[in-house]
CSV table of C-alpha atoms in Angstrom, one decimal:
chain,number,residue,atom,x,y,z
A,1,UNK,CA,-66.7,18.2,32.2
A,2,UNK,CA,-69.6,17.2,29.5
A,3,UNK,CA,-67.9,15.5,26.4
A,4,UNK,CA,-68.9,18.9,23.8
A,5,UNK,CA,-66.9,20.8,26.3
A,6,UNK,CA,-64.3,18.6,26.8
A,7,UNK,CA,-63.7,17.6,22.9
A,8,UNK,CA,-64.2,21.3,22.7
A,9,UNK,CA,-60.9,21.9,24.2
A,10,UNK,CA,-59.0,19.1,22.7
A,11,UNK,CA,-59.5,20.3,19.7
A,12,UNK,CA,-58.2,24.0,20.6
A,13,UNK,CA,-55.0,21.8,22.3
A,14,UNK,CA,-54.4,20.0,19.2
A,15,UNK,CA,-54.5,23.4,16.9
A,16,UNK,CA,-51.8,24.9,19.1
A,17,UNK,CA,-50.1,21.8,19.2
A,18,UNK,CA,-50.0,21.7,15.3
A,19,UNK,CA,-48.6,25.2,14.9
A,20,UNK,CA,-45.2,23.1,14.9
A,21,UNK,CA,-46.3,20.9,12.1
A,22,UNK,CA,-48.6,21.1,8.4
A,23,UNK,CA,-49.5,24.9,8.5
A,24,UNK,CA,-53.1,24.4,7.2
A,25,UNK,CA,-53.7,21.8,10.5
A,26,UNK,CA,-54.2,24.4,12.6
A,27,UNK,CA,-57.1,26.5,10.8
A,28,UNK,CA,-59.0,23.3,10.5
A,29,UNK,CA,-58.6,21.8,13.9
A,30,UNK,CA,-59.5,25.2,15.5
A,31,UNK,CA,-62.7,25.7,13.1
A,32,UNK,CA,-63.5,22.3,14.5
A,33,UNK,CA,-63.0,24.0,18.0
A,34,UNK,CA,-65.1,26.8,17.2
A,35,UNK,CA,-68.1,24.3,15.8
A,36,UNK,CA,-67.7,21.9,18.9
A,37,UNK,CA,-67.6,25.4,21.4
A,38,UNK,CA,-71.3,26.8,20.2
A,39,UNK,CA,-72.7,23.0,19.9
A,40,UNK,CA,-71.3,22.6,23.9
A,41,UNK,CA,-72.5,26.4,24.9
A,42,UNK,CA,-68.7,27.5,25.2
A,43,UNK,CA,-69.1,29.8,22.7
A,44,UNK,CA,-71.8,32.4,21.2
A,45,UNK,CA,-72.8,34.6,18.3
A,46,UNK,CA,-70.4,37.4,20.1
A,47,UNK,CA,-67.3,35.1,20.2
A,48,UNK,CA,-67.5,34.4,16.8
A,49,UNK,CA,-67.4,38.7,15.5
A,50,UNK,CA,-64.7,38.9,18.3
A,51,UNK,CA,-62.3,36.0,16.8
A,52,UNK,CA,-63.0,36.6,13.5
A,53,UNK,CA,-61.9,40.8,13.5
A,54,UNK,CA,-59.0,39.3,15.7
A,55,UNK,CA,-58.0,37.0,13.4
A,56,UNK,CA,-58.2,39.5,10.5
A,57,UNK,CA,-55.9,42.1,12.3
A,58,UNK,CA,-53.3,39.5,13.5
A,59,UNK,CA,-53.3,38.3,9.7
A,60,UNK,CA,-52.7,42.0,8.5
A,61,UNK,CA,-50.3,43.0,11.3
A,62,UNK,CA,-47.8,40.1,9.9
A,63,UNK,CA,-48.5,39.8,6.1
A,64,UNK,CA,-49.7,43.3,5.4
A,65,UNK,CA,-48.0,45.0,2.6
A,66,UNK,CA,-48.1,48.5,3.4
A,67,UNK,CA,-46.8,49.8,6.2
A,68,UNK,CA,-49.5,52.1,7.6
A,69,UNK,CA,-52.1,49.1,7.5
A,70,UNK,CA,-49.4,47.0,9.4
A,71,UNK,CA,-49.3,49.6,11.7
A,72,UNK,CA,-53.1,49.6,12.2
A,73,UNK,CA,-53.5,46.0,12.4
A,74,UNK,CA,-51.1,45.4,14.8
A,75,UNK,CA,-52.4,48.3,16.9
A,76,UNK,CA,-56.4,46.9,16.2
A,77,UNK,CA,-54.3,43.2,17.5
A,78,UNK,CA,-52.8,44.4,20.3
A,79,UNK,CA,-56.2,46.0,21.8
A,80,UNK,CA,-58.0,42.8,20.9
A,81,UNK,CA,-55.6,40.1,22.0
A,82,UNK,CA,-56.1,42.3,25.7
A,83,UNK,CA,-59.5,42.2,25.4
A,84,UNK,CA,-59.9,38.6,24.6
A,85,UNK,CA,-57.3,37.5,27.3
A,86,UNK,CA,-59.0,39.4,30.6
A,87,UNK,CA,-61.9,38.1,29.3
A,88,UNK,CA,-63.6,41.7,28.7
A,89,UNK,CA,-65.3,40.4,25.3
A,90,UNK,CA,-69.0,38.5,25.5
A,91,UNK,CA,-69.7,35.0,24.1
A,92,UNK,CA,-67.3,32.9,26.1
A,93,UNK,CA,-68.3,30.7,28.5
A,94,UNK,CA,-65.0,29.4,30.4
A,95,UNK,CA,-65.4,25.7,32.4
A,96,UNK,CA,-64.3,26.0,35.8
A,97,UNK,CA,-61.6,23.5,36.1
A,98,UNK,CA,-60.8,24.0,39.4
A,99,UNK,CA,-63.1,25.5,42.6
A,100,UNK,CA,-61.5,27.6,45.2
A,101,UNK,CA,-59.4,24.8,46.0
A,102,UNK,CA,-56.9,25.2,48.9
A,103,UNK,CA,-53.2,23.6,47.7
A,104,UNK,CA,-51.2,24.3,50.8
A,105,UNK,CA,-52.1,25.1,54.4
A,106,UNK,CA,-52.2,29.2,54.8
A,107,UNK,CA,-52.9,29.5,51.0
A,108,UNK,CA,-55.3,31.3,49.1
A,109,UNK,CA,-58.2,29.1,47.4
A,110,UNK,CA,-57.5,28.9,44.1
A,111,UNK,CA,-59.7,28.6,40.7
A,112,UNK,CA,-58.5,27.8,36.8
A,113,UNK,CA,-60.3,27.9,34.1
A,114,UNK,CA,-60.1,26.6,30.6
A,115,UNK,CA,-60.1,30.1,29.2
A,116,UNK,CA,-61.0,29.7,25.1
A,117,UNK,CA,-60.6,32.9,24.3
A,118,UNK,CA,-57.3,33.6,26.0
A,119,UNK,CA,-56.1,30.2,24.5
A,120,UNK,CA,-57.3,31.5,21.3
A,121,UNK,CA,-55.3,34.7,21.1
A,122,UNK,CA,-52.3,32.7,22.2
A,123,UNK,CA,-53.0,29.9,19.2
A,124,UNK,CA,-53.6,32.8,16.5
A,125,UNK,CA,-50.6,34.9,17.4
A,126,UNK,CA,-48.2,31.6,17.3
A,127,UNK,CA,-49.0,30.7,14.6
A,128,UNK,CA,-48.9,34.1,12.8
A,129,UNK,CA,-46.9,36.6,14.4
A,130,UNK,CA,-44.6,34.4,16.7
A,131,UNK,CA,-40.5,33.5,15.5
A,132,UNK,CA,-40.8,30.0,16.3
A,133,UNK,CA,-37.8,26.8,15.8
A,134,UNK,CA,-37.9,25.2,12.8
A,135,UNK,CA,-36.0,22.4,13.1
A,136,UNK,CA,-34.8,19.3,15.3
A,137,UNK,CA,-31.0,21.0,15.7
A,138,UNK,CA,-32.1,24.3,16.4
A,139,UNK,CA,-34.6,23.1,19.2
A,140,UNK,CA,-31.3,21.8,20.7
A,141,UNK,CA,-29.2,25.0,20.7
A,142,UNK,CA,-32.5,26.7,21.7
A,143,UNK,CA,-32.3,24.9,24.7
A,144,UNK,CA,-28.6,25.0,25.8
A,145,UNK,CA,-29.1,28.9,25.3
A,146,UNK,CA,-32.4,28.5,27.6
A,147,UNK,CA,-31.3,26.2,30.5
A,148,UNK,CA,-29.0,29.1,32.4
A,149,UNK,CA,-32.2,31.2,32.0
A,150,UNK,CA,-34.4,29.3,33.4
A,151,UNK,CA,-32.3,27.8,36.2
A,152,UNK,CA,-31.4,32.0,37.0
A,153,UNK,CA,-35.5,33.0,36.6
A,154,UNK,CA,-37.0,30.4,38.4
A,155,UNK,CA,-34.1,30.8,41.5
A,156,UNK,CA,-34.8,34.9,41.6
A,157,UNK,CA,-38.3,34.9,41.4
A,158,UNK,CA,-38.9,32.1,44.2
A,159,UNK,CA,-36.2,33.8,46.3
A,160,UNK,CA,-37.6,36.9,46.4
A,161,UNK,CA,-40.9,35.6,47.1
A,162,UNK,CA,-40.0,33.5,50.2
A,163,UNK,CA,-37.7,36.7,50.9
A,164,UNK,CA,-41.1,38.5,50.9
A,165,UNK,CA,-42.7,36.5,52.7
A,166,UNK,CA,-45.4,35.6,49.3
A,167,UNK,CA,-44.9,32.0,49.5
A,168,UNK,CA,-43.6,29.1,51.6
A,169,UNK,CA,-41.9,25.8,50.8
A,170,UNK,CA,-44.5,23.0,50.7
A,171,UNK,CA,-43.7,20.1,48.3
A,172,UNK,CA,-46.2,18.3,47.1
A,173,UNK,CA,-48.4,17.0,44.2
A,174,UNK,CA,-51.9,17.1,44.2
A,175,UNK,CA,-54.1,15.1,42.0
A,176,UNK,CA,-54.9,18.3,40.2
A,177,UNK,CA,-50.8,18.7,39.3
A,178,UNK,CA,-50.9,17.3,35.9
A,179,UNK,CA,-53.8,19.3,34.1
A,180,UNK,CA,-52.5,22.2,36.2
A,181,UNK,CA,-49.5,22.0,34.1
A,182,UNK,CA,-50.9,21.4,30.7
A,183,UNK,CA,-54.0,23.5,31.1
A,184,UNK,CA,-51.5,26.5,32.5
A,185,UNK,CA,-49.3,25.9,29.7
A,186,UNK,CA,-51.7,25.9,26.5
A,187,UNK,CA,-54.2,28.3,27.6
A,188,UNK,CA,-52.4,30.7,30.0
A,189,UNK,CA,-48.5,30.7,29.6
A,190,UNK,CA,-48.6,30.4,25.4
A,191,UNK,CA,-50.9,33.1,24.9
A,192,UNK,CA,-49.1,35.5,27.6
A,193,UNK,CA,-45.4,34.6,26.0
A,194,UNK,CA,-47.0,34.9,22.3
A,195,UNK,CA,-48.5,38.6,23.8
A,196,UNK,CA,-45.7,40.3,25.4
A,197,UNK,CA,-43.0,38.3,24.1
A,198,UNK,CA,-43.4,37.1,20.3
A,199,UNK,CA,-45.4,40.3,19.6
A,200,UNK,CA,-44.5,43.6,22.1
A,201,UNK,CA,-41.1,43.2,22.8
A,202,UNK,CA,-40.3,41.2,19.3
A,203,UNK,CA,-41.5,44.7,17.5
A,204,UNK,CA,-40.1,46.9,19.9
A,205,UNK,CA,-37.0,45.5,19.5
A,206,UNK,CA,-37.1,45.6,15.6
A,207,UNK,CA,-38.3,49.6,16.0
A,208,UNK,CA,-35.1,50.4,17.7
A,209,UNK,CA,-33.3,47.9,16.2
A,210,UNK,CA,-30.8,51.0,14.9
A,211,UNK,CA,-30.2,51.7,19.2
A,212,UNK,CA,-27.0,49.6,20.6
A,213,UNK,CA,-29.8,49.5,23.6
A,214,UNK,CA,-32.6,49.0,21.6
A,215,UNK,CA,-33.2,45.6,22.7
A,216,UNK,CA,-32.8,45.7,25.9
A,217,UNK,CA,-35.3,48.7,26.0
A,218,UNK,CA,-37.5,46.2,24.4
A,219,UNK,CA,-36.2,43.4,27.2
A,220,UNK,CA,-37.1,46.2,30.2
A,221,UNK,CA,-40.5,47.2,28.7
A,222,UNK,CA,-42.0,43.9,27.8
A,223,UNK,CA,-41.0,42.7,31.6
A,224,UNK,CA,-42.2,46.1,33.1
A,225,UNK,CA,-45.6,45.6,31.5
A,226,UNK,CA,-45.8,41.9,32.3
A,227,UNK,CA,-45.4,43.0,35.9
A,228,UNK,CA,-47.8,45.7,35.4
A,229,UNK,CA,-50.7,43.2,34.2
A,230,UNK,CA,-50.2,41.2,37.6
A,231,UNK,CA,-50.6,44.0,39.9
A,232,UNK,CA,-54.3,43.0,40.2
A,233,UNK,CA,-52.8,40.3,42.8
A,234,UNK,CA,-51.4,42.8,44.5
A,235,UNK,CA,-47.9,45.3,44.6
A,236,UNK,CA,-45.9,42.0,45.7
A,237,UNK,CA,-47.0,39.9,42.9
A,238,UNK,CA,-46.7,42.7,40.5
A,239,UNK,CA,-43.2,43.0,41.3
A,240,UNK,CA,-42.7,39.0,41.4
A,241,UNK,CA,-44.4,39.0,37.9
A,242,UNK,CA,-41.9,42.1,37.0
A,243,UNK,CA,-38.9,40.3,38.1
A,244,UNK,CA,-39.9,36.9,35.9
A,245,UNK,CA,-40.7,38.9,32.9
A,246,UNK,CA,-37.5,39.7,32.8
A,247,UNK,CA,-36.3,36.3,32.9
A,248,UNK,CA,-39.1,34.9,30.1
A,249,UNK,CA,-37.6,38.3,28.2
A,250,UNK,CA,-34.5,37.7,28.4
A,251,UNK,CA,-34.7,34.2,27.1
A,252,UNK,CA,-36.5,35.0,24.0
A,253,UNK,CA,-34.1,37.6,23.6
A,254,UNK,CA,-31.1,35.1,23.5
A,255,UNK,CA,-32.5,33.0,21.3
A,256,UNK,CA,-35.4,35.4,19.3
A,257,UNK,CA,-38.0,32.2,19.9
A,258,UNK,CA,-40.5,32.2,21.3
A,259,UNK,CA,-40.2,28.9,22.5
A,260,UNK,CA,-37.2,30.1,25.1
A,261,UNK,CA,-39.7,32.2,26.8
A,262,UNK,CA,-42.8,29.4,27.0
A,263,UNK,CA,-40.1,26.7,28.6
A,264,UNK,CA,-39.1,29.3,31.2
A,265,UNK,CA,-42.7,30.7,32.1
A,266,UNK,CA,-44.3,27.0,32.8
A,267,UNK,CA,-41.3,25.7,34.2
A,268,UNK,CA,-41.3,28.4,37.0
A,269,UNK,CA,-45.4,28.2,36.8
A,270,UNK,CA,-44.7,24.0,37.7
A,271,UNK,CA,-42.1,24.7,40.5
A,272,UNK,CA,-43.7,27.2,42.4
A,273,UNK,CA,-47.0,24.8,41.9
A,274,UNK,CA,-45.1,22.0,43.0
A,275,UNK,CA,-42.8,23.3,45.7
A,276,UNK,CA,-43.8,26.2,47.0
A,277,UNK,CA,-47.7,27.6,48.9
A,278,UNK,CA,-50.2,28.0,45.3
A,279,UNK,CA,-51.3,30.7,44.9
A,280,UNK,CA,-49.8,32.7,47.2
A,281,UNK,CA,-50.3,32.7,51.5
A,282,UNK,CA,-53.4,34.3,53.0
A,283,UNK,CA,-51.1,36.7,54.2
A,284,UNK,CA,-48.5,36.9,51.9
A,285,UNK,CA,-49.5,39.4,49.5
């Protein structure tokens, strides 16, 4: 990767990184991003009208005062952030990271990219319209409450899909294993938590917050339409995505962070990398 394109990244990495920490760290490490993107030919004229208006909305949706704008806003966020994540909006001009590589005998090839704008919408929405931990204490408790979750997710969704014949055991770790895992997590598995997660099911749940069942509503529909996204792989993977939606839902449920549901998402994302035929087997779905 040419250095621009590479420092172009790190910088988008350390913004989403910073969310945790000073809150003006991440608008200036991300501005760098943006400047280092159109000097590397990541990013153009378009990208810049595209993350600006998404910016604006995601800051109206959470800080708006009257209601009707919120409304707006988060509608005008919701249709961006999906338009920005499949990659539908011009100016971007993703890296391939990885080439149609074959991970397991009987696997599909398989391609990542380092995806700016999804990576973007998942970095804007943290920071802005995500219930994140706070503190050193409450990451602990966040945790206890998470482990069950995840040990449950991860055991459901990989037994149904060596069940259904998706996926086989193969253990191993390729030399692409460790910026699998951190490019998965910052640019695929924060955005898509932040999305369906910190904002769908967070304001879903807060509509019919007056519902004994409201919450789980919100818990069923956030996981529905996570499965629904994946069906592009196929009904299988649709339903695989379904049935770990409701485990990444569930967790931020528990805790109402959104860091519950980002430890549960890359942790099954690593296992199945890890342990199990990546993507998926020629035949399996």
């Amino acid at each position: 990767m040419p250095i621009p394109t590479l420092l172009t990244f790190l910088l988008l990495a350390g913004a989403i990184a910073a969310v945790w920490s000073h809150p003006l760290l991440p608008a200036l490490l991300f501005a760098a991003a943006v400047g280092a993107g159109l000097v590397a030919g990541v990013l153009h004229a378009p990208a810049l009208i595209a993350l600006l208006l998404f910016a604006g909305a995601a800051w109206l949706a959470g800080h708006a005062r009257a209601a009707t704008l919120r409304a707006v806003a988060q509608t005008i966020t919701i249709l961006l952030a999906l338009a920005l994540a499949m990659h539908k909006l011009p100016g971007f001009n993703n890296p391939v990271l990885i080439d149609r590589v074959q991970l397991s005998a009987n696997a599909l090839p398989f391609t990542q990219y380092a995806n700016f704008d999804k990576g973007a919408v998942g970095l804007i929405l943290l920071a802005w319209l995500c219930q994140r931990i706070s503190s050193w204490s409450e990451l602990g408790t966040v945790l206890r409450q998470t482990l069950p979750v995840l040990v449950l997710t991860v055991a459901a969704t990989l037994g149904f899909a060596l069940a259904a014949g998706v996926v086989g055991a193969d253990v191993k770790l390729p030399q692409q294993t460790l910026g699998f895992i951190v490019v998965n997590l910052l640019f695929t598995v924060i955005a898509e938590e932040a999305f369906f997660r910190g904002l769908l099911q967070a304001r879903l749940a807060a509509a019919l917050q007056r519902f004994r069942w409201g919450p789980w509503l919100a818990v069923a529909v956030s996981a529905l339409l996570f499965g629904a996204a994946h069906l592009g792989g196929g009904l299988r993977y649709g339903i695989l995505a379904g049935i770990a939606g409701i485990g990444y839902a569930w967790a931020y449920h528990r805790t109402q962070r959104i860091e519950a549901a980002i430890l549960v998402h890359i942790a099954l994302n690593a296992v199945h990398f890890i342990g199990f035929t990546y993507p998926a087997r020629i035949d399996g779905v």
